[in-house]
Coordinates of C-alpha atoms in Angstrom, one line a residue:
X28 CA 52.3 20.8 -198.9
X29 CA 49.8 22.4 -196.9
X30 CA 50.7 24.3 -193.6
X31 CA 48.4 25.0 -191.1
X32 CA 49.8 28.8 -190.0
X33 CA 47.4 29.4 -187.7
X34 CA 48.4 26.0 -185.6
X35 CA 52.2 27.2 -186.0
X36 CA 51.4 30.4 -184.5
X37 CA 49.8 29.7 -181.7
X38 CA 52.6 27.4 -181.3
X39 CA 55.0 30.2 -181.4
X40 CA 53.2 32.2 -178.8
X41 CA 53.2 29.8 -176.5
X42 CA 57.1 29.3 -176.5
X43 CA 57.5 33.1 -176.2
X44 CA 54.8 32.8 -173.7
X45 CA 52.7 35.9 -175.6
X46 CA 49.8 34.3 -174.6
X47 CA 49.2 30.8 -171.9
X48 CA 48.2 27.6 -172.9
X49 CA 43.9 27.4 -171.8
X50 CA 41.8 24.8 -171.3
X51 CA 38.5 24.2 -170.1
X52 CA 37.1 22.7 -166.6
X53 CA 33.5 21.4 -166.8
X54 CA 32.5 21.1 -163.1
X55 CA 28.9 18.2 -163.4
X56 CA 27.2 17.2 -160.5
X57 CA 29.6 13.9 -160.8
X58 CA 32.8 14.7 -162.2
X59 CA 35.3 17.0 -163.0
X60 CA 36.5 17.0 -166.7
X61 CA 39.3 18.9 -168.2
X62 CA 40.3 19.5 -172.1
X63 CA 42.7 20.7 -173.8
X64 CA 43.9 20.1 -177.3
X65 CA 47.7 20.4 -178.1
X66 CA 47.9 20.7 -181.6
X67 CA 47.3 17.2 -182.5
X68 CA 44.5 15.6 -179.7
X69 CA 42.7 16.7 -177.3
X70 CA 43.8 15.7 -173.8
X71 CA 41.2 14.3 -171.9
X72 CA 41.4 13.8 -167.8
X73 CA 38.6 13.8 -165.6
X74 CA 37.8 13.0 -161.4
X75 CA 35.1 11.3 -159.9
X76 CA 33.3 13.5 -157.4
X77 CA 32.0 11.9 -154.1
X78 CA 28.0 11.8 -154.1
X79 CA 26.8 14.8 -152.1
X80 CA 29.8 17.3 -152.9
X81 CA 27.3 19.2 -155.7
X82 CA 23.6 19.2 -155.0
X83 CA 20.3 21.1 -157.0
X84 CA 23.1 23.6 -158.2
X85 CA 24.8 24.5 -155.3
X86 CA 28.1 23.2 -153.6
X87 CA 27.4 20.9 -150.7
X88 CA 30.7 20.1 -149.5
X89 CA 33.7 22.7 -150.5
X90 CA 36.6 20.3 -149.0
X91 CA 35.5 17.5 -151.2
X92 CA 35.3 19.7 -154.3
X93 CA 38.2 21.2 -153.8
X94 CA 40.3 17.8 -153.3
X95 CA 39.0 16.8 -156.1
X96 CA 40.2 20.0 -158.4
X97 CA 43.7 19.5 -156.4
X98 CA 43.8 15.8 -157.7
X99 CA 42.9 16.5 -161.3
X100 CA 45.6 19.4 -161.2
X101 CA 48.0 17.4 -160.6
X102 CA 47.3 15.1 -163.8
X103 CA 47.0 18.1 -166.4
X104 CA 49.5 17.3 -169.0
X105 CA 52.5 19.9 -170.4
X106 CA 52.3 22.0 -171.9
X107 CA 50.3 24.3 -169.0
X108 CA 53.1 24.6 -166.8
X109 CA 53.3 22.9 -163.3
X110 CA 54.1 25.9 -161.4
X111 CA 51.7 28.8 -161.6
X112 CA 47.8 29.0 -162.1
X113 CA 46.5 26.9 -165.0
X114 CA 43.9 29.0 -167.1
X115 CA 40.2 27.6 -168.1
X116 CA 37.2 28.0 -169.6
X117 CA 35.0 27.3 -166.9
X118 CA 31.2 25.3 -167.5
X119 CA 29.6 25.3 -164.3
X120 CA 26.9 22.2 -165.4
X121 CA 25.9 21.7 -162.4
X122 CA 25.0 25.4 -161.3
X123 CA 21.8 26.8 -161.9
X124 CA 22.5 29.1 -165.0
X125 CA 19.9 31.0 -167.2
X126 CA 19.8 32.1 -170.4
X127 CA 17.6 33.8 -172.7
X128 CA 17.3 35.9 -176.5
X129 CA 16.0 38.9 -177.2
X130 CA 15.6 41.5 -179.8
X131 CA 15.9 45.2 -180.0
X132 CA 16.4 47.5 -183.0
X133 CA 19.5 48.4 -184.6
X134 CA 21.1 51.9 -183.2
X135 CA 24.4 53.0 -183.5
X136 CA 27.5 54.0 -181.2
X137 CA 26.8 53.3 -177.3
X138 CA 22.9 53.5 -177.4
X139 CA 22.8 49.8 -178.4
X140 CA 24.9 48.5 -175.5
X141 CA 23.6 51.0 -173.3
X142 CA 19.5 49.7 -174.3
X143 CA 21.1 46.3 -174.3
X144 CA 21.8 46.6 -170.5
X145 CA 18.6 47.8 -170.1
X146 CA 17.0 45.2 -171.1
X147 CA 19.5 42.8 -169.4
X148 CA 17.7 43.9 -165.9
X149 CA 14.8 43.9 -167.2
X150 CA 14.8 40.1 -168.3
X151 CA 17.3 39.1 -165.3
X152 CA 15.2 36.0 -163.6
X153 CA 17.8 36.8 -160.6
X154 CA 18.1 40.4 -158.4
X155 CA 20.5 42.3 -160.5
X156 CA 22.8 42.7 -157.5
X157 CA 23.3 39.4 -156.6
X158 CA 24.3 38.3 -160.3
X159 CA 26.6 38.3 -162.9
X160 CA 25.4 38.6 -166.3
X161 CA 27.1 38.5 -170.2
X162 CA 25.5 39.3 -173.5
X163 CA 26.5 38.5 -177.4
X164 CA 25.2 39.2 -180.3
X165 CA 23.8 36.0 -182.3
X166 CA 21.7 37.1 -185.3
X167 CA 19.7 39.8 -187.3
X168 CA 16.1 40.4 -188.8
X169 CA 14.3 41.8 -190.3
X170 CA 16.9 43.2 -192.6
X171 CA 19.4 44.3 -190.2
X172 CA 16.9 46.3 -188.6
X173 CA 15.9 44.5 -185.3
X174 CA 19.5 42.7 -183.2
X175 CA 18.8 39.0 -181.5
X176 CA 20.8 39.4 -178.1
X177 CA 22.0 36.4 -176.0
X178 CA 22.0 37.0 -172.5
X179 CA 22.4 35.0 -169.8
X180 CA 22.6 35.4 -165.8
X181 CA 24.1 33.3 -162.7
X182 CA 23.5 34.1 -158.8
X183 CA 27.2 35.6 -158.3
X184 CA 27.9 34.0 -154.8
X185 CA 27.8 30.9 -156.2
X186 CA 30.1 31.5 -159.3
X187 CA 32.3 33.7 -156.7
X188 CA 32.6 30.1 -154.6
X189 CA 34.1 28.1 -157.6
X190 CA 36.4 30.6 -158.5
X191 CA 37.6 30.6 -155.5
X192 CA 37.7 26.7 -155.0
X193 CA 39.5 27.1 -158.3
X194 CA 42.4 29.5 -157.7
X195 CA 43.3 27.9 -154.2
X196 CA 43.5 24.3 -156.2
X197 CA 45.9 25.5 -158.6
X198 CA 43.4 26.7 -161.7
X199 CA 42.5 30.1 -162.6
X200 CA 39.2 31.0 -164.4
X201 CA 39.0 33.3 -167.4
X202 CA 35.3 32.8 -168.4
X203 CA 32.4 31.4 -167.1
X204 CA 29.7 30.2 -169.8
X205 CA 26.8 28.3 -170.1
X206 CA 26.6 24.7 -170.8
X207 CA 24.8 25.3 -173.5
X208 CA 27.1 27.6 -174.9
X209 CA 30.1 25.0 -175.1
X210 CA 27.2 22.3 -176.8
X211 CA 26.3 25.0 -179.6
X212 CA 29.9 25.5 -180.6
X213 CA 30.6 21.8 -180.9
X214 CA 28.0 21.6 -183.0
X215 CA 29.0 24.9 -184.9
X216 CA 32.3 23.8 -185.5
X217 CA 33.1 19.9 -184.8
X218 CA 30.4 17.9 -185.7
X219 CA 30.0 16.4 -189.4
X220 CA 27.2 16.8 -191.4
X221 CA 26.1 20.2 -189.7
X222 CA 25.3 23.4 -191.9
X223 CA 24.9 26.5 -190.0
X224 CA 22.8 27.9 -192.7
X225 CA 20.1 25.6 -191.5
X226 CA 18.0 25.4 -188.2
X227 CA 18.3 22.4 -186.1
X228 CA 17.6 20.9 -182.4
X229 CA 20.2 19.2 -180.3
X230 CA 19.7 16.8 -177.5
X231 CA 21.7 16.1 -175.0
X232 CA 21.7 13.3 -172.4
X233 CA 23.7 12.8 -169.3
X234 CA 23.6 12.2 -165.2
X235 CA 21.5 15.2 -165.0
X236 CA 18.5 15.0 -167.3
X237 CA 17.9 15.6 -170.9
X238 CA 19.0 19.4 -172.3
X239 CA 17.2 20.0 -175.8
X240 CA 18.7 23.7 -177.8
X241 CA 17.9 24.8 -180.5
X242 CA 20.7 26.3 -182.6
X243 CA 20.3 28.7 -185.7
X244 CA 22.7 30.1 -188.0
X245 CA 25.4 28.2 -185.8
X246 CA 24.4 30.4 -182.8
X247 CA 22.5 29.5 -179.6
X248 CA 19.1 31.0 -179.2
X249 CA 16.6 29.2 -176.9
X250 CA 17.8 26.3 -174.3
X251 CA 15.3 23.5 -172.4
X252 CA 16.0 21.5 -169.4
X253 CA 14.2 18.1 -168.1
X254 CA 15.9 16.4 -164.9
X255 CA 16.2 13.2 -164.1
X256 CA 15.1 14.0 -160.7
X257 CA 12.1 15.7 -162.0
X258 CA 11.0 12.5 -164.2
X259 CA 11.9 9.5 -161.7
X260 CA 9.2 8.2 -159.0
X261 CA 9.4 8.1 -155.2
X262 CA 12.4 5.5 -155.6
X263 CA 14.1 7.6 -157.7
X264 CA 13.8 5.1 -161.0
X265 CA 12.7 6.0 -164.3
X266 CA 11.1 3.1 -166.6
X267 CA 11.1 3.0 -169.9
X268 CA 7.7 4.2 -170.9
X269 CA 8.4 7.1 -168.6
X270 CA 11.4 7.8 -170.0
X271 CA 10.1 7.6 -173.5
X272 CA 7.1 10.0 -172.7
X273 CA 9.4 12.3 -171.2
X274 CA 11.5 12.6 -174.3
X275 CA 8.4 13.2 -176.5
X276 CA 6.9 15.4 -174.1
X277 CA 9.8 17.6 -173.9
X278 CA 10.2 17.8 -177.7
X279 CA 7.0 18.7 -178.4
X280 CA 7.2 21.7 -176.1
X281 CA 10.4 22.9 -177.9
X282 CA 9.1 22.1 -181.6
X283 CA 5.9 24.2 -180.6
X284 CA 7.9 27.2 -179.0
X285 CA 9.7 27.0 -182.3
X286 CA 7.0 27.4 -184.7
X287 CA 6.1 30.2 -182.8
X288 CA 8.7 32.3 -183.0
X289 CA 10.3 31.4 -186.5
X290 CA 9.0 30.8 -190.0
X291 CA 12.1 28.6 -191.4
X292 CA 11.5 24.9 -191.4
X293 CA 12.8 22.5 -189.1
X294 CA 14.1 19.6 -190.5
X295 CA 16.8 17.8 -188.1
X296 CA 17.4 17.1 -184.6
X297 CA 21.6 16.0 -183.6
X298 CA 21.8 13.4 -180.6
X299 CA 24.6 13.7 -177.8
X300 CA 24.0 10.5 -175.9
X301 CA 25.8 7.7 -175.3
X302 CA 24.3 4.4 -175.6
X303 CA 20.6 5.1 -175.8
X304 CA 20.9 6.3 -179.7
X305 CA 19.2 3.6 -181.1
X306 CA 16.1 3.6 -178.3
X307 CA 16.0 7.4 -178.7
X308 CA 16.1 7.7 -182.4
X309 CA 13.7 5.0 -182.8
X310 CA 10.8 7.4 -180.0
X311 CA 11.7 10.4 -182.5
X312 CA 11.0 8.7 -185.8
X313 CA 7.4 7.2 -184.7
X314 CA 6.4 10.8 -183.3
X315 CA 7.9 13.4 -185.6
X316 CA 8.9 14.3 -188.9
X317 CA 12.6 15.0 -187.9
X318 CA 15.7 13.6 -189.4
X319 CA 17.6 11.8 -186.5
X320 CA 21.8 12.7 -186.4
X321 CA 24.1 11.3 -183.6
X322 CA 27.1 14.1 -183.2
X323 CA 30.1 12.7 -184.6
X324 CA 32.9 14.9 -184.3
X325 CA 36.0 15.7 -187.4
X326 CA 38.7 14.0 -185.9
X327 CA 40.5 10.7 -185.7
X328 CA 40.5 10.8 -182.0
X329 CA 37.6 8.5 -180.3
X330 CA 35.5 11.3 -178.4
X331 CA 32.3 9.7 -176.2
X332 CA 29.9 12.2 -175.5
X333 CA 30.1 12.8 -171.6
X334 CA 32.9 15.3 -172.9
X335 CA 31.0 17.2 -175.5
X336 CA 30.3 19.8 -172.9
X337 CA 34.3 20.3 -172.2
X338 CA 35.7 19.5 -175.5
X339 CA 33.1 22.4 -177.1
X340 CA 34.3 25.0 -174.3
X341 CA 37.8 24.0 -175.0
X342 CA 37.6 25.1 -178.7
X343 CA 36.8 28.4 -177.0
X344 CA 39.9 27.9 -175.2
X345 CA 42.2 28.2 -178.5
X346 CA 41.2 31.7 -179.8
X347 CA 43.4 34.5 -178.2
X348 CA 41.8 36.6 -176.0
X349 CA 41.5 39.8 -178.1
X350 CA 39.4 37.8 -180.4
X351 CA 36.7 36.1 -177.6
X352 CA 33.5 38.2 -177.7
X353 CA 31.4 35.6 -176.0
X354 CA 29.4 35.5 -173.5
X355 CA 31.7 35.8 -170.0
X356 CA 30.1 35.3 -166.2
X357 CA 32.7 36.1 -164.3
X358 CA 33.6 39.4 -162.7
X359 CA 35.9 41.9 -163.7
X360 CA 38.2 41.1 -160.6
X361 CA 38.8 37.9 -162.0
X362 CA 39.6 39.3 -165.5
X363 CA 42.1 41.4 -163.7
X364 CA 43.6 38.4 -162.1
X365 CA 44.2 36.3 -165.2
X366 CA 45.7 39.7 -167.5
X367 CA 48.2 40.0 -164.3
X368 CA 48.4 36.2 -163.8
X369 CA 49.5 35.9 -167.7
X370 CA 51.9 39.4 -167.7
X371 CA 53.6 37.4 -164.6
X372 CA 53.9 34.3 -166.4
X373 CA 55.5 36.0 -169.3
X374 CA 57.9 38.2 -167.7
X375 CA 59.0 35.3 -165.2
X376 CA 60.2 33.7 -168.9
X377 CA 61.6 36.7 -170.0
X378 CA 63.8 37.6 -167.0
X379 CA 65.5 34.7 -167.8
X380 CA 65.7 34.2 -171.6
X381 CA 67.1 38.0 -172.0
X382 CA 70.3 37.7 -170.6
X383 CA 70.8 33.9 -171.6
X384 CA 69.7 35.1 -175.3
X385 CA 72.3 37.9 -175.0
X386 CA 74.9 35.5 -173.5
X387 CA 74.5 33.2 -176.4
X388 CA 74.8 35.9 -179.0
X389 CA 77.8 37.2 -177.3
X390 CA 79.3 33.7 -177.1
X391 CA 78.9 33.4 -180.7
X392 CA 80.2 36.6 -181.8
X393 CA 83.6 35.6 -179.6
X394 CA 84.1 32.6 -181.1
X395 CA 83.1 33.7 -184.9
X396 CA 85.9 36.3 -184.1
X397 CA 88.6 34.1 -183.2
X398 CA 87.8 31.3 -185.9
X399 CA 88.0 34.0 -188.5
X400 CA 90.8 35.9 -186.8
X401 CA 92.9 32.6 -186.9
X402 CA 92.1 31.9 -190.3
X403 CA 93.0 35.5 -191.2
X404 CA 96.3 35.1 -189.3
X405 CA 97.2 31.7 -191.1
X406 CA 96.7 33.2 -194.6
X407 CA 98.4 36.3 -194.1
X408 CA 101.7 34.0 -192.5
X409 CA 101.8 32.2 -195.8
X410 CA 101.4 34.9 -198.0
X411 CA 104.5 36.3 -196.0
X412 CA 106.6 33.2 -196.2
X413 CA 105.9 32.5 -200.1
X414 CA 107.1 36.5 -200.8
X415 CA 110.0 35.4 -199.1
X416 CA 109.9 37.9 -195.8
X417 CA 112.0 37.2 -193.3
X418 CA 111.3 35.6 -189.9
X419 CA 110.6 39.1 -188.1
X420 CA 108.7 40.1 -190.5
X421 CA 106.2 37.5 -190.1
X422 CA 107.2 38.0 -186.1
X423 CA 105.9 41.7 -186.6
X424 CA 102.9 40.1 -188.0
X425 CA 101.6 38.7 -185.7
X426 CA 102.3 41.6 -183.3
X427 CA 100.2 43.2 -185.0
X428 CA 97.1 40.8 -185.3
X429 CA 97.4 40.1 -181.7
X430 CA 96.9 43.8 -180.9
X431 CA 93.8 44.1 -183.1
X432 CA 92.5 41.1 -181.8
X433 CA 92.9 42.3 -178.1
X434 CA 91.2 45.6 -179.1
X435 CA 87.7 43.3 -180.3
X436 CA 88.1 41.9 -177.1
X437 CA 87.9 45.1 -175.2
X438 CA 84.8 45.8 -177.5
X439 CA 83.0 43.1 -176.8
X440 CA 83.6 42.7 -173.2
X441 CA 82.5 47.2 -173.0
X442 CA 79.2 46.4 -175.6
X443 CA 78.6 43.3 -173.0
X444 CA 78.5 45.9 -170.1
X445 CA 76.6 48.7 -171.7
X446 CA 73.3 46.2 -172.1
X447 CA 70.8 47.2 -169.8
X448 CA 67.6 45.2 -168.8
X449 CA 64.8 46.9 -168.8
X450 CA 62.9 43.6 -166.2
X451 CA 63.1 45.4 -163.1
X452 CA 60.7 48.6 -165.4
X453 CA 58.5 45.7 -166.4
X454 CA 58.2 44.2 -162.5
X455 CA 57.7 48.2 -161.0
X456 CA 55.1 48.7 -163.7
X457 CA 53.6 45.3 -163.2
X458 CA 53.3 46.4 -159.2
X459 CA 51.9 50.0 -159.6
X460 CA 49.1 48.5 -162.2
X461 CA 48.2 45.5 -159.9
X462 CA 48.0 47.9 -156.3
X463 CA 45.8 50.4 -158.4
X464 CA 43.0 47.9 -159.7
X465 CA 44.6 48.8 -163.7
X466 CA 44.0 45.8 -166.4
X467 CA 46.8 46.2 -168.8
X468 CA 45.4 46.1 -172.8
X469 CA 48.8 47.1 -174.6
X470 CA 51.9 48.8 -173.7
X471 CA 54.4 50.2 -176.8
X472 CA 57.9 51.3 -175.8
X473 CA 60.2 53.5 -178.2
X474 CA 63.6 52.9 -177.5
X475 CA 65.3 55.6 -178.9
X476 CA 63.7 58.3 -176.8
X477 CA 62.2 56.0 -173.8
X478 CA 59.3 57.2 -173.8
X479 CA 56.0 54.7 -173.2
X480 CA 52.4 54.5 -173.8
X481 CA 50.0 52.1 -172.0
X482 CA 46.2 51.5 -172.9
X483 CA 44.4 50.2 -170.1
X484 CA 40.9 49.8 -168.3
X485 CA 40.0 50.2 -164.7
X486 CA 36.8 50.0 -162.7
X487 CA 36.3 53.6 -161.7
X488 CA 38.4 56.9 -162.3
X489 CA 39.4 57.0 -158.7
X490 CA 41.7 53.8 -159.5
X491 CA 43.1 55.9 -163.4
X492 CA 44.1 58.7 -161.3
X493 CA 45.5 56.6 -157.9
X494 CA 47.5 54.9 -160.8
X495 CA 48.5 58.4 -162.9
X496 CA 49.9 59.4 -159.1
X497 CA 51.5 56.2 -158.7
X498 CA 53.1 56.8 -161.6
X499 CA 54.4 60.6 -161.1
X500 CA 55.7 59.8 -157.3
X501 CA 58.2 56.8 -159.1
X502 CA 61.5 58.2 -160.0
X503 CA 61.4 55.8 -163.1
X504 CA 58.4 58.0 -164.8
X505 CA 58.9 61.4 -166.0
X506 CA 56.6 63.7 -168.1
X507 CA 53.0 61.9 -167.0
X508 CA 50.4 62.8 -170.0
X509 CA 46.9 61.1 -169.1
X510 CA 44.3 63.7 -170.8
X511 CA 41.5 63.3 -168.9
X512 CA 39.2 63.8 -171.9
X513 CA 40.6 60.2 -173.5
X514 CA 38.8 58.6 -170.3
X515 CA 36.1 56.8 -171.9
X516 CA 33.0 54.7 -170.4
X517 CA 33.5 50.8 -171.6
X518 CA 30.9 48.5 -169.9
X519 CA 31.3 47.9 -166.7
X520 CA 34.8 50.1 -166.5
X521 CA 36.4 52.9 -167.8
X522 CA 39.3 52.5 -170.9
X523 CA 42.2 55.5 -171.0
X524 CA 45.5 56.0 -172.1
X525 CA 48.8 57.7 -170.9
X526 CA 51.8 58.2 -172.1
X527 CA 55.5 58.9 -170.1
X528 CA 58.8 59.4 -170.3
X529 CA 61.3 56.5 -168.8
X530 CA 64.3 56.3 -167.1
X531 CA 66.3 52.9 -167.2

């Protein structure tokens, strides 16, 4: 019998509420679409968008966009709970993202992130501070010797409007990616028949135009974009022929930058469109010595391809967050706002299952005690009856047994008094780390001594040391130990730790 672990403890988290259920929000110039996969499918729900709302990548009318987000809120299925923010992986498709890879040599320690960042602004098509930017790390060459970088850039304003469409409609964004991001890790790790040991092309097809990638060892590395609105005539309609010359056109200028820059041969190209399959494979076979693949994807459930885009960003969605080194283009203020959004949801949970857990135990014991109390009583009567003891005697008995059994009372009802919750700590904390701009990485607590330690990052050391004063002004916090030397650089913040005594 095989079990799938991994499934069962994610499953587990998400009762404990460890960690929130994510999905993933594709926002196209024409719809909304929303995955997320609960173990067993992947829930699919999607609204229409009223022409005009999204236009040439930018947001044309913000009330209709965001009735739109309300409405599809409102259908997103258990378990993402109702009340509260529900977290996604956000594809802005119909934004104007960029993305591009480069290489630098291999150095060790903080010289490769810091030459990485250099190079960042250097290739940044947009003013560096007007954008956000991300970067991952998708290959090696030459030996190990030389890095291939993913980077990729978005004008700021604009993400900064969705997010904020998103958070007043009831979502909360955790990442931002590429479109062609979500596409490469459908391919990487849904679609049949694809080895990641092997270059290959992948086309897709939808309202917008026709997005060609190529993908090698499972990773994106170079992305190309033809529009519809680029293609069609002065009445905005596209024949045949054009469409077929378009399509070759467009592959030849990718096949060519290909042989280029790599030596390994191409061989296959995986189609993502939904009834044009047969047309397109039949223009690819007459111009070019590639083997033609429509994406079918490893699972019973039916999946067309207009949510390819959102079903590859929702795989994203299921890896905890300690494990996501991806590429991210949203700020840090809205990292901050998810890692308190999620410690909110969980202690809201918690301030209620402590004392009804502790209520139940304490139930149980009671009873336990008179069950086996009475059976104690019963055996000890007989035992007195078949010796032959007089009536008192088993009179005295039960005296006796009563007493003891008042006395467990007494103890359960003092051990019941003694417990002391330790929410209202959690809810000070959680206040002192959200006024002082603090994201919370781990907190351990040692019971036995109260005494604390908390690992966090902020975005300057103004906000560690408002936060260390914080702490040593509240009565709860004693012995405040935040060596200044463990304050470290870490991209665009700085990491610390600090450790302090507690009183409950």
């Amino acid at each position: 019998m095989n079990i799938d672990v991994r499934n069962l403890t994610q499953k587990l988290f998400l009762f404990l509420r460890v960690r929130s259920p994510i999905g993933a929000l594709e926002l196209a110039d024409v719809a909304l679409r929303f995955s997320y996969f609960d173990g067993k499918l992947w829930q699919l729900k999607s609204v229409r968008l009223p022409p005009g709302t999204i236009e040439g990548g930018k947001i044309k009318n913000r009330g209709q966009l965001l009735e739109a987000l309300k409405t599809l809120r409102k259908q997103i299925p258990d378990p993402i709970p109702k009340r509260g923010r529900a977290g996604v992986i956000l594809v802005a498709s119909s934004l104007n993202l960029y993305s591009q890879v480069f290489s630098l040599p291999f150095i060790e320690g903080e010289g490769f992130d810091k030459a990485v960042e250099l190079n960042m602004q250097m290739v940044s098509p947009i003013e560096v501070g007007r954008a956000y930017s991300g970067w991952q790390v998708v290959g090696e060459e030459d030996e190990g010797l030389r890095i291939q970088v993913l980077g990729a850039f978005v004008e700021s304003a604009a993400i900064d409007e969705v997010n904020k469409a998103l958070f007043e409609a009831g979502f909360l964004g955790i990442v931002a990616e590429p479109r062609a991001l979500a596409l490469a890790r459908l391919l990487r790790e849904a679609a049949l028949g694809f080895d990641s040991k092997r270059p290959a092309l992948l086309l897709h097809l939808d309202s917008s135009g026709l997005t060609f990638l190529i993908v090698r060892g499972g990773q994106l590395y170079f992305e190309y974009s033809n529009l519809w609105r680029d293609v069609a005539d002065e009445k905005q309609q596209i024949t045949f022929p054009v469409f077929e010359a378009a399509i070759t056109r467009s592959l030849h200028q990718v096949t060519t930058f290909y042989s280029q820059h790599w030596q390994d041969q191409l061989e296959e190209i995986f189609l993502s469109a939904n009834n044009l399959i047969p047309q397109i494979t039949k223009i690819i076979n007459e111009n070019f010595p590639l083997k033609v693949k429509e994406i079918k994807l490893g699972s019973s459930q039916a999946i067309t391809p207009e949510w390819f885009v959102a079903v590859g960003a929702g795989l994203r969605g299921l890896k905890p967050r300690w494990e996501d080194k991806e590429i991210s283009l949203l700020g840090l203020s809205a990292e901050e706002e998810f890692q308190n959004e999620q410690l909110a949801h969980f202690l809201r949970f918690w301030r209620v299952a402590v004392p009804s857990v502790l209520a139940l135990f304490l139930a149980v014991f009671f009873g336990a005690d008179l069950v086996l109390t009475k059976a104690q009583e019963d055996l000890e009567a007989k035992l007195l009856l078949q010796k032959g003891g007089s009536e008192m005697e088993v009179i005295g008995a039960f005296e006796t047994q009563a007493k003891e059994f008042n006395r467990s009372v007494a103890l359960i009802r003092s051990a019941e008094s003694s417990i002391k919750h330790k929410t209202p700590l959690l809810e000070v904390l959680t206040g002192l780390v959200a006024e002082n701009g603090v994201l919370l990485r781990r907190i351990s607590f040692d019971d036995i001594n109260n005494q604390m330690v908390l690992l966090g990052v902020a975005g300057s050391e103004d906000n560690i040391k408002a936060f260390k004063k914080a702490l040593e002004t509240n009565a709860m916090f004693q012995g405040i130990d935040l060596p200044f030397t463990e304050i470290k650089k870490e991209g665009g913040g700085f990491s610390f730790s600090v450790s302090f005594g507690v009183t409950l």
